[in-house]
């Protein structure tokens, strides 16, 4: 029964039943599942299938929108739980994060931000479609230790490179670590654009940030 709750969450995402995604997420939490397990085995796994169906032409944009809506609402149920589990007094560093200009995919970026703050980092989330200068200005203003950029489109991942170029031009690069992520982003891309690291999910983003800043 308990195992099938995660499968039910996955199915509701695939079938774009946003309200039921939230309902089953609450049930799974009440049944004692860990938030990260619900996210990875239920929500993300379902969203992966939605993406594949969209790519193959079986699904259209409204499916993506409704599935994302369900996932966002379910995430807002899980985020306080994630934060509560990661409570710690020590501040490990200050990080500015956002999804780059031209890109409005927010779920993965927000999850990375939540996991970083749950693990002791102070996070300034600039949202989506973030202009190059906004990353730079915010990082300068709050004396950030790191910038994290998310990009989900092959057409927007180049903006990650542009932000790094601008950090170089502004003289800030040596004092700010940069990590990048998002579905089309790879370790090779991160190296090519001169980022300090790449993470393929929110948990490894935390590990990477700790490695870079501690
Ligand atoms: Co869009 N979309 N979408 N979409 N969408 C993708 C990315 C796509 C792969 C779907 C597909 O064709 N299979 C495809 C991109 C193709 C490409 O460029 N190669 C695509 C497309 C084409 C588009 C549009 C162009 C469609 C259109 O309009 N014709 C359009 C673009 C809009 C824009 O940004 N300008 C678009 C729009 C949308 C919606 C708005 C409808 C919606 C987003 C809603 C929202 O965020 N509020 C949406 C969705 C939901 C998706 C898919 C299905 C799911 C994305 C998601 O939320 N995944 C996606 C398919 C896919 O990725 N499989 C797709 C769940 C999330 C937890 O994972 O974001 O990957 P993810 O984040 C992970 C890791 O990547 C990593 O950790 C996270 C947690 O594990 N990570 C980081 C992410 N950022 C990180 C940063 C880090 C470190 C790790 O450090 C800083």
XYZ file of N, CA and C and ligand atoms in Angstrom:
733
model
N 0.843 -1.213 0.000
C 0.000 0.000 0.000
C 0.876 1.262 0.000
N 1.862 1.268 0.970
C 2.696 2.463 1.088
C 3.528 2.701 -0.168
N 4.060 1.621 -0.734
C 4.882 1.744 -1.925
C 4.038 2.344 -3.055
N 2.786 1.927 -3.140
C 1.979 2.389 -4.260
C 1.607 3.872 -4.147
N 1.765 4.455 -2.946
C 1.492 5.896 -2.826
C 2.442 6.714 -3.717
N 3.719 6.336 -3.721
C 4.678 7.053 -4.570
C 4.336 6.852 -6.039
N 3.900 5.623 -6.369
C 3.506 5.335 -7.744
C 2.258 6.144 -8.102
N 1.354 6.313 -7.132
C 0.145 7.106 -7.406
C 0.504 8.571 -7.664
N 1.466 9.075 -6.892
C 1.914 10.456 -7.116
C 2.474 10.579 -8.531
N 3.327 9.612 -8.866
C 3.953 9.607 -10.198
C 2.878 9.611 -11.291
N 1.874 8.759 -11.122
C 0.810 8.655 -12.126
C 0.008 9.956 -12.250
N -0.269 10.606 -11.103
C -1.073 11.843 -11.174
C -0.301 12.947 -11.902
N 1.038 12.928 -11.742
C 1.843 13.919 -12.497
C 1.751 13.592 -13.981
N 1.930 12.306 -14.307
C 1.895 11.891 -15.716
C 0.528 12.212 -16.333
N -0.523 12.020 -15.538
C -1.865 12.263 -16.070
C -2.324 13.714 -15.873
N -1.408 14.573 -15.440
C -1.690 16.005 -15.237
C -2.936 16.231 -14.385
N -2.995 15.539 -13.236
C -4.113 15.735 -12.299
C -3.575 16.486 -11.082
N -3.438 17.793 -11.251
C -2.717 18.601 -10.264
C -3.266 18.442 -8.832
N -4.589 18.480 -8.678
C -5.152 18.413 -7.319
C -4.836 17.082 -6.646
N -4.886 16.024 -7.446
C -4.613 14.702 -6.871
C -3.119 14.539 -6.555
N -2.258 15.210 -7.337
C -0.822 15.175 -7.018
C -0.610 15.699 -5.606
N -1.282 16.820 -5.298
C -1.142 17.427 -3.965
C -1.747 16.496 -2.904
N -2.912 15.956 -3.208
C -3.595 15.070 -2.245
C -2.714 13.866 -1.877
N -2.143 13.223 -2.893
C -1.319 12.042 -2.615
C 0.009 12.418 -1.955
N 0.501 13.605 -2.276
C 1.743 14.053 -1.630
C 1.508 14.202 -0.129
N 0.378 14.815 0.232
C 0.045 14.957 1.663
C -0.078 13.588 2.319
N -0.745 12.679 1.610
C -0.933 11.325 2.167
C 0.414 10.641 2.393
N 1.312 10.797 1.431
C 2.626 10.143 1.539
C 3.408 10.706 2.727
N 3.298 12.022 2.911
C 3.972 12.664 4.045
C 3.395 12.115 5.355
N 2.069 12.048 5.417
C 1.413 11.511 6.624
C 1.798 10.054 6.863
N 2.037 9.334 5.770
C 2.384 7.912 5.907
C 3.847 7.722 6.302
N 4.601 8.825 6.389
C 5.970 8.735 6.895
C 7.059 8.697 5.836
N 6.695 8.936 4.565
C 7.742 8.982 3.541
C 8.591 10.240 3.721
N 9.875 10.129 3.402
C 10.769 11.286 3.452
C 10.455 12.208 2.275
N 10.471 13.535 2.502
C 10.163 14.458 1.408
C 10.994 14.226 0.141
N 12.290 13.929 0.337
C 13.153 13.741 -0.854
C 12.759 12.503 -1.653
N 12.287 11.482 -0.936
C 11.848 10.263 -1.611
C 10.576 10.559 -2.428
N 9.694 11.349 -1.829
C 8.450 11.725 -2.529
C 8.795 12.527 -3.787
N 9.761 13.440 -3.633
C 10.153 14.282 -4.773
C 10.764 13.421 -5.884
N 11.762 12.611 -5.507
C 12.509 11.892 -6.544
C 11.742 10.730 -7.160
N 11.118 9.904 -6.293
C 10.462 8.698 -6.830
C 9.041 8.975 -7.314
N 8.431 10.057 -6.811
C 7.073 10.378 -7.244
C 7.052 11.514 -8.261
N 7.359 12.737 -7.773
C 7.159 13.929 -8.598
C 8.122 14.012 -9.793
N 9.430 13.920 -9.504
C 10.413 14.089 -10.591
C 10.288 12.957 -11.606
N 10.074 11.743 -11.087
C 9.945 10.594 -11.976
C 8.743 10.765 -12.921
N 7.629 11.267 -12.378
C 6.453 11.525 -13.216
C 6.714 12.629 -14.226
N 7.401 13.678 -13.762
C 7.672 14.825 -14.648
C 8.586 14.421 -15.805
N 9.472 13.473 -15.524
C 10.359 12.961 -16.564
C 9.526 12.364 -17.715
N 8.502 11.595 -17.339
C 7.646 10.959 -18.349
C 6.848 12.030 -19.109
N 6.365 13.042 -18.383
C 5.625 14.128 -19.038
C 6.509 14.772 -20.111
N 7.780 15.012 -19.743
C 8.719 15.604 -20.700
C 8.916 14.716 -21.923
N 9.024 13.413 -21.685
C 9.225 12.479 -22.806
C 7.997 12.452 -23.725
N 6.817 12.476 -23.105
C 5.579 12.435 -23.899
C 5.423 13.736 -24.706
N 5.894 14.839 -24.113
C 5.834 16.119 -24.829
C 6.780 16.082 -26.039
N 7.955 15.542 -25.769
C 8.976 15.471 -26.823
C 8.501 14.588 -27.988
N 7.791 13.497 -27.656
C 7.361 12.575 -28.714
C 6.087 13.045 -29.416
N 5.498 14.151 -28.923
C 4.312 14.695 -29.591
C 3.003 14.137 -29.049
N 3.103 13.257 -28.037
C 1.875 12.701 -27.466
C 1.182 13.743 -26.567
N 1.981 14.557 -25.887
C 1.441 15.611 -25.019
C 1.712 16.979 -25.635
N 0.892 17.964 -25.224
C 1.080 19.345 -25.679
C 1.351 20.250 -24.475
N 1.587 21.519 -24.760
C 1.975 22.465 -23.711
C 1.042 22.462 -22.492
N -0.296 22.432 -22.671
C -1.168 22.445 -21.483
C -0.857 21.306 -20.501
N -0.435 20.141 -21.027
C -0.064 19.039 -20.129
C 1.109 19.454 -19.249
N 2.107 20.082 -19.879
C 3.283 20.524 -19.117
C 2.860 21.517 -18.045
N 1.979 22.436 -18.441
C 1.577 23.504 -17.507
C 0.830 22.914 -16.303
N -0.117 22.015 -16.570
C -0.904 21.454 -15.455
C -0.031 20.549 -14.577
N 0.807 19.739 -15.216
C 1.684 18.854 -14.425
C 2.622 19.694 -13.547
N 3.153 20.786 -14.133
C 4.059 21.653 -13.370
C 3.311 22.334 -12.229
N 2.055 22.701 -12.473
C 1.256 23.337 -11.429
C 1.089 22.374 -10.243
N 0.768 21.116 -10.549
C 0.617 20.113 -9.496
C 1.919 19.932 -8.741
N 3.014 19.885 -9.501
C 4.306 19.663 -8.837
C 4.673 20.857 -7.951
N 4.403 22.070 -8.455
C 4.719 23.260 -7.657
C 3.925 23.277 -6.346
N 2.633 22.956 -6.458
C 1.798 22.946 -5.243
C 2.264 21.852 -4.273
N 2.611 20.691 -4.834
C 3.099 19.605 -3.973
C 4.421 20.022 -3.311
N 5.265 20.736 -4.066
C 6.539 21.192 -3.505
C 6.309 22.158 -2.355
N 5.248 22.984 -2.459
C 5.022 23.926 -1.364
C 4.562 23.199 -0.098
N 4.008 22.001 -0.253
C 3.687 21.179 0.924
C 4.984 20.586 1.506
N 5.912 20.228 0.602
C 7.126 19.520 1.045
C 8.242 20.452 1.533
N 8.271 21.682 0.992
C 9.389 22.570 1.318
C 9.568 22.814 2.826
N 8.481 23.131 3.576
C 8.676 23.324 5.021
C 9.247 22.078 5.699
N 8.862 20.912 5.208
C 9.363 19.657 5.789
C 10.850 19.493 5.492
N 11.240 19.826 4.256
C 12.662 19.740 3.891
C 13.480 20.672 4.775
N 12.962 21.894 4.934
C 13.700 22.879 5.729
C 13.789 22.427 7.175
N 12.687 21.933 7.716
C 12.669 21.506 9.117
C 13.690 20.391 9.358
N 13.833 19.502 8.403
C 14.773 18.393 8.579
C 16.227 18.866 8.515
N 16.451 19.993 7.853
C 17.843 20.433 7.670
C 18.249 21.538 8.629
N 17.380 21.852 9.608
C 17.687 22.976 10.503
C 19.093 22.887 11.098
N 19.854 23.935 10.956
C 21.128 24.012 11.669
C 21.503 25.475 11.846
N 22.199 25.764 12.930
C 22.451 27.157 13.282
C 23.550 27.778 12.418
N 24.565 26.995 12.124
C 25.744 27.517 11.432
C 25.404 27.990 10.016
N 25.900 29.168 9.646
C 25.667 29.648 8.285
C 26.889 29.304 7.428
N 26.644 28.619 6.350
C 27.768 28.107 5.556
C 28.198 29.025 4.420
N 27.366 30.011 4.085
C 27.717 30.896 2.986
C 26.463 31.497 2.374
N 26.675 32.498 1.541
C 25.544 33.205 0.938
C 25.532 32.944 -0.563
N 24.379 32.542 -1.050
C 24.286 32.124 -2.451
C 23.139 32.849 -3.164
N 23.437 33.360 -4.346
C 22.392 33.939 -5.195
C 22.030 32.893 -6.237
N 20.745 32.586 -6.356
C 20.387 31.635 -7.402
C 19.257 32.167 -8.280
N 19.147 31.595 -9.470
C 18.058 31.990 -10.353
C 18.095 31.164 -11.630
N 16.999 31.217 -12.370
C 16.968 30.626 -13.711
C 17.293 31.757 -14.685
N 18.164 31.461 -15.636
C 18.726 32.524 -16.484
C 17.697 33.179 -17.416
N 18.085 34.319 -17.912
C 17.228 35.107 -18.816
C 16.700 34.270 -19.983
N 15.410 34.461 -20.285
C 14.788 33.758 -21.405
C 14.194 32.417 -21.011
N 14.398 32.033 -19.752
C 13.986 30.696 -19.289
C 13.086 30.838 -18.071
N 11.888 30.215 -18.152
C 10.956 30.367 -17.026
C 10.744 29.062 -16.246
N 11.583 28.059 -16.493
C 11.473 26.809 -15.723
C 11.953 27.071 -14.293
N 11.059 26.819 -13.340
C 11.434 27.227 -11.982
C 11.510 26.098 -10.955
N 10.961 24.930 -11.265
C 10.789 23.915 -10.218
C 12.143 23.387 -9.704
N 13.022 23.032 -10.641
C 14.332 22.500 -10.250
C 15.154 23.544 -9.514
N 15.143 24.768 -10.027
C 15.896 25.856 -9.388
C 15.410 26.078 -7.959
N 14.078 26.080 -7.788
C 13.521 26.315 -6.453
C 13.890 25.169 -5.505
N 13.875 23.960 -6.032
C 14.252 22.806 -5.207
C 15.721 22.916 -4.770
N 16.583 23.319 -5.701
C 18.000 23.507 -5.358
C 18.127 24.573 -4.263
N 17.389 25.677 -4.413
C 17.425 26.757 -3.407
C 16.946 26.269 -2.049
N 15.865 25.503 -2.049
C 15.320 24.989 -0.788
C 16.325 24.063 -0.094
N 16.950 23.200 -0.890
C 17.905 22.253 -0.302
C 19.148 22.980 0.223
N 19.570 24.024 -0.499
C 20.731 24.773 -0.013
C 20.384 25.457 1.306
N 19.199 26.088 1.362
C 18.892 26.789 2.613
C 18.619 25.797 3.741
N 18.064 24.639 3.409
C 17.844 23.620 4.452
C 19.165 23.091 4.996
N 20.236 23.281 4.230
C 21.529 22.766 4.666
C 22.475 23.858 5.162
N 21.925 25.020 5.467
C 22.720 26.031 6.156
C 23.212 27.191 5.305
N 22.858 27.220 4.026
C 23.274 28.353 3.194
C 22.179 29.428 3.226
N 22.611 30.677 3.166
C 21.638 31.759 3.049
C 21.401 31.973 1.555
N 20.156 31.805 1.131
C 19.879 31.802 -0.309
C 19.031 32.990 -0.725
N 19.497 33.694 -1.750
C 18.698 34.766 -2.365
C 18.236 34.243 -3.720
N 16.966 33.924 -3.795
C 16.418 33.360 -5.034
C 15.846 34.494 -5.882
N 16.475 34.742 -7.019
C 16.035 35.849 -7.883
C 14.892 35.447 -8.812
N 14.482 34.190 -8.750
C 13.346 33.753 -9.572
C 13.768 33.244 -10.929
N 12.920 33.495 -11.907
C 13.192 32.997 -13.265
C 13.425 34.176 -14.211
N 13.915 33.861 -15.398
C 14.146 34.888 -16.416
C 15.016 36.026 -15.853
N 16.072 35.627 -15.167
C 16.918 36.608 -14.466
C 17.961 37.199 -15.416
N 17.980 38.517 -15.489
C 18.938 39.204 -16.374
C 20.363 39.030 -15.854
N 21.310 39.069 -16.788
C 22.726 38.913 -16.428
C 23.106 39.900 -15.325
N 22.741 41.188 -15.543
C 23.170 42.207 -14.577
C 22.510 42.024 -13.214
N 21.336 41.375 -13.190
C 20.683 41.164 -11.892
C 21.455 40.149 -11.038
N 21.993 39.118 -11.705
C 22.842 38.175 -10.956
C 24.039 38.935 -10.366
N 24.678 39.727 -11.242
C 25.911 40.424 -10.825
C 25.613 41.434 -9.715
N 24.566 42.253 -9.943
C 24.270 43.311 -8.968
C 23.894 42.743 -7.606
N 23.083 41.680 -7.625
C 22.679 41.100 -6.339
C 23.883 40.505 -5.613
N 24.726 39.796 -6.389
C 25.899 39.172 -5.771
C 26.809 40.248 -5.160
N 26.950 41.376 -5.876
C 27.807 42.446 -5.366
C 27.178 43.051 -4.110
N 25.865 43.331 -4.210
C 25.143 43.990 -3.107
C 25.237 43.200 -1.799
N 25.062 41.901 -1.883
C 25.015 41.117 -0.625
C 26.342 40.403 -0.342
N 27.359 40.718 -1.156
C 28.676 40.078 -1.011
C 28.531 38.551 -0.988
N 27.874 38.050 -2.010
C 27.606 36.610 -2.080
C 28.900 35.813 -2.227
N 28.890 34.620 -1.675
C 30.029 33.718 -1.853
C 29.890 32.918 -3.140
N 28.648 32.781 -3.613
C 28.442 31.945 -4.811
C 27.194 32.364 -5.576
N 27.224 32.029 -6.873
C 26.038 32.198 -7.721
C 25.694 30.821 -8.281
N 24.400 30.500 -8.271
C 23.951 29.246 -8.878
C 22.959 29.552 -9.980
N 23.252 29.031 -11.176
C 22.364 29.324 -12.314
C 21.746 28.063 -12.870
N 20.432 28.124 -13.055
C 19.710 27.013 -13.648
C 19.322 27.389 -15.081
N 19.391 26.410 -15.991
C 18.915 26.608 -17.372
C 18.344 25.278 -17.858
N 17.129 25.323 -18.385
C 16.476 24.081 -18.840
C 16.406 23.979 -20.356
N 16.814 25.028 -21.038
C 16.702 25.022 -22.504
C 18.090 25.093 -23.127
N 18.264 24.390 -24.230
C 19.554 24.460 -24.917
C 19.801 25.889 -25.410
N 18.701 26.619 -25.637
C 18.852 27.996 -26.124
C 19.212 28.980 -25.008
N 19.009 28.604 -23.744
C 19.312 29.560 -22.663
C 20.563 29.194 -21.868
N 21.049 27.962 -22.048
C 22.227 27.596 -21.246
C 23.433 28.495 -21.579
N 23.428 29.089 -22.763
C 24.538 29.982 -23.134
C 24.577 31.228 -22.242
N 23.428 31.560 -21.654
C 23.400 32.733 -20.771
C 24.262 32.486 -19.520
N 24.375 31.211 -19.130
C 25.253 30.896 -17.991
C 26.679 31.357 -18.314
N 27.092 31.091 -19.556
C 28.432 31.517 -19.986
C 28.536 33.048 -19.959
N 27.444 33.727 -20.404
C 27.478 35.188 -20.457
C 27.598 35.806 -19.057
N 26.940 35.178 -18.088
C 27.029 35.708 -16.716
C 28.472 35.570 -16.207
N 29.097 34.436 -16.511
C 30.492 34.241 -16.065
C 31.417 35.266 -16.729
N 31.178 35.508 -18.033
C 31.985 36.522 -18.734
C 31.843 37.871 -18.042
N 30.610 38.210 -17.692
C 30.340 39.503 -17.070
C 30.948 39.578 -15.670
N 30.934 38.433 -14.972
C 31.588 38.398 -13.649
C 33.072 38.671 -13.802
N 33.667 38.094 -14.855
C 35.089 38.357 -15.139
C 35.314 39.836 -15.406
N 34.469 40.411 -16.273
C 34.609 41.832 -16.624
C 34.460 42.746 -15.414
N 33.591 42.342 -14.485
C 33.320 43.216 -13.337
C 34.360 43.056 -12.227
N 35.287 42.108 -12.414
C 36.328 41.921 -11.405
C 35.873 41.105 -10.204
N 34.664 40.576 -10.267
C 34.139 39.855 -9.095
C 34.430 38.356 -9.126
N 34.851 37.857 -10.291
C 34.902 36.408 -10.480
C 35.743 35.687 -9.428
N 36.887 36.300 -9.058
C 37.787 35.578 -8.149
C 37.195 35.402 -6.756
N 36.213 36.243 -6.413
C 35.656 36.122 -5.055
C 34.319 35.392 -5.022
N 33.826 34.964 -6.195
C 32.514 34.310 -6.217
C 32.589 32.978 -6.960
N 32.178 31.910 -6.276
C 32.115 30.607 -6.938
C 30.842 30.542 -7.782
N 30.922 29.798 -8.887
C 29.751 29.687 -9.757
C 29.430 28.213 -9.992
N 28.152 27.850 -9.715
C 27.748 26.494 -10.098
C 26.569 26.573 -11.073
N 26.516 25.578 -11.940
C 25.450 25.557 -12.948
C 24.745 24.200 -12.947
N 23.489 24.220 -13.415
C 22.725 22.981 -13.508
C 21.511 23.169 -14.386
N 20.731 22.101 -14.512
C 19.553 22.121 -15.377
C 19.657 20.990 -16.386
N 18.512 20.561 -16.912
C 18.474 19.348 -17.738
C 19.518 19.268 -18.870
N 19.730 20.317 -19.677
C 20.684 20.158 -20.785
C 22.135 20.418 -20.376
N 22.341 20.824 -19.141
C 23.689 21.222 -18.698
C 24.489 19.982 -18.283
N 25.770 19.985 -18.627
C 26.635 18.847 -18.303
C 27.918 19.349 -17.617
N 28.660 18.377 -17.111
C 29.946 18.687 -16.474
C 30.874 19.339 -17.514
N 30.826 18.798 -18.734
C 31.700 19.312 -19.810
C 31.354 20.770 -20.115
N 30.043 21.057 -20.145
C 29.613 22.443 -20.413
C 30.119 23.352 -19.294
N 29.977 22.893 -18.066
C 30.419 23.706 -16.918
C 31.907 24.016 -17.046
N 32.681 23.009 -17.440
C 34.131 23.225 -17.584
C 34.411 24.198 -18.726
N 33.677 24.009 -19.820
C 33.908 24.850 -21.009
C 33.659 26.326 -20.736
N 32.651 26.613 -19.923
C 32.317 28.027 -19.686
C 33.038 28.589 -18.458
N 33.851 27.751 -17.816
C 34.638 28.232 -16.680
C 33.868 28.327 -15.375
N 32.815 27.497 -15.231
C 32.119 27.454 -13.937
C 32.973 26.654 -12.962
N 32.681 26.809 -11.675
C 33.444 26.046 -10.679
C 32.888 24.653 -10.490
N 31.662 24.436 -10.946
C 31.125 23.095 -10.803
C 29.744 22.947 -11.395
N 29.387 21.663 -11.560
C 28.087 21.302 -12.105
C 27.454 20.277 -11.171
N 26.144 20.390 -10.981
C 25.435 19.376 -10.186
C 24.222 18.921 -10.964
N 23.963 17.604 -10.925
C 22.821 17.143 -11.720
C 21.532 17.026 -10.917
N 21.601 17.213 -9.604
C 20.356 17.309 -8.841
C 20.589 18.156 -7.595
N 19.501 18.331 -6.833
C 19.564 19.272 -5.718
C 20.476 18.772 -4.597
N 20.506 17.456 -4.394
C 21.357 16.923 -3.326
C 22.833 17.119 -3.694
N 23.180 16.831 -4.956
C 24.590 17.034 -5.322
C 24.945 18.507 -5.408
N 23.948 19.371 -5.613
C 24.237 20.817 -5.591
C 24.688 21.229 -4.187
N 24.072 20.643 -3.167
C 24.454 20.960 -1.782
C 25.873 20.440 -1.509
N 26.142 19.200 -1.929
C 27.475 18.613 -1.709
C 28.545 19.467 -2.389
N 28.238 19.852 -3.641
C 29.185 20.661 -4.405
C 29.423 22.017 -3.720
N 28.334 22.650 -3.304
C 28.478 23.973 -2.682
C 29.297 23.883 -1.405
N 29.067 22.817 -0.647
C 29.853 22.642 0.593
C 31.336 22.471 0.252
N 31.591 21.685 -0.794
C 32.977 21.434 -1.195
C 33.658 22.749 -1.612
N 32.893 23.595 -2.305
C 33.489 24.828 -2.822
C 33.672 25.897 -1.742
N 32.750 25.929 -0.767
C 32.770 27.051 0.176
C 33.310 26.725 1.561
N 33.484 25.432 1.838
C 33.895 25.128 3.217
C 35.377 24.782 3.316
Co 9.503 23.048 -20.724
N 10.899 22.160 -21.783
N 9.305 24.369 -22.150
N 8.080 23.778 -19.627
N 9.667 21.550 -19.690
C 11.632 21.027 -21.079
C 12.878 21.548 -20.365
C 11.956 20.088 -22.324
C 13.213 19.216 -22.116
C 10.713 19.237 -22.661
C 10.961 18.285 -23.802
O 10.893 18.687 -24.949
N 11.244 17.029 -23.497
C 12.116 21.145 -23.478
C 13.535 21.713 -23.668
C 14.189 21.213 -24.937
C 15.558 21.762 -25.055
O 15.823 22.923 -25.050
N 16.499 20.845 -25.172
C 11.147 22.216 -23.035
C 10.582 23.188 -23.910
C 10.882 23.026 -25.382
C 9.770 24.239 -23.444
C 9.151 25.382 -24.262
C 10.075 26.013 -25.316
C 7.854 24.839 -24.885
C 7.115 25.807 -25.794
O 6.742 26.880 -25.391
N 6.935 25.394 -27.022
C 8.779 26.401 -23.160
C 9.930 27.386 -22.874
C 9.508 28.447 -21.904
C 10.695 29.263 -21.443
O 11.363 28.906 -20.495
N 10.988 30.356 -22.131
C 8.566 25.491 -21.985
C 7.666 25.758 -20.959
C 7.434 24.928 -19.869
C 6.332 25.179 -18.842
C 6.227 26.663 -18.468
C 5.016 24.710 -19.399
C 6.773 24.198 -17.678
C 7.594 24.872 -16.563
C 6.707 25.403 -15.448
C 7.454 25.900 -14.265
O 8.631 25.651 -14.035
N 6.728 26.656 -13.468
C 7.685 23.217 -18.421
C 8.063 21.935 -17.904
C 7.345 21.494 -16.652
C 9.055 21.131 -18.520
C 9.513 19.716 -18.138
C 8.447 18.734 -18.585
C 9.816 19.470 -16.680
C 10.802 20.465 -16.028
C 10.794 20.262 -14.526
O 10.219 21.043 -13.780
N 11.392 19.127 -14.064
C 10.858 19.589 -18.987
C 11.222 18.158 -19.367
C 12.333 17.599 -18.512
O 13.108 18.315 -17.930
N 12.420 16.313 -18.504
C 10.682 20.624 -20.006
C 11.413 18.752 -12.655
C 12.616 19.439 -11.975
C 12.706 18.997 -10.510
O 13.782 19.014 -12.636
O 14.222 21.323 -13.590
O 15.566 19.312 -14.370
P 14.839 20.020 -13.299
O 15.844 20.285 -12.103
C 16.662 19.269 -11.536
C 18.044 19.164 -12.192
O 18.073 19.588 -13.536
C 18.933 19.950 -11.286
O 18.370 19.729 -10.011
C 16.945 19.710 -10.126
C 16.401 18.803 -9.060
O 16.834 17.478 -9.224
N 19.076 21.392 -11.463
C 20.148 22.031 -10.939
C 18.258 22.296 -11.992
N 18.754 23.516 -11.858
C 19.914 23.390 -11.199
C 20.845 24.348 -10.780
C 21.973 23.898 -10.112
C 22.190 22.558 -9.866
C 21.281 21.593 -10.267
O 22.910 24.734 -9.652
C 22.668 26.104 -9.691
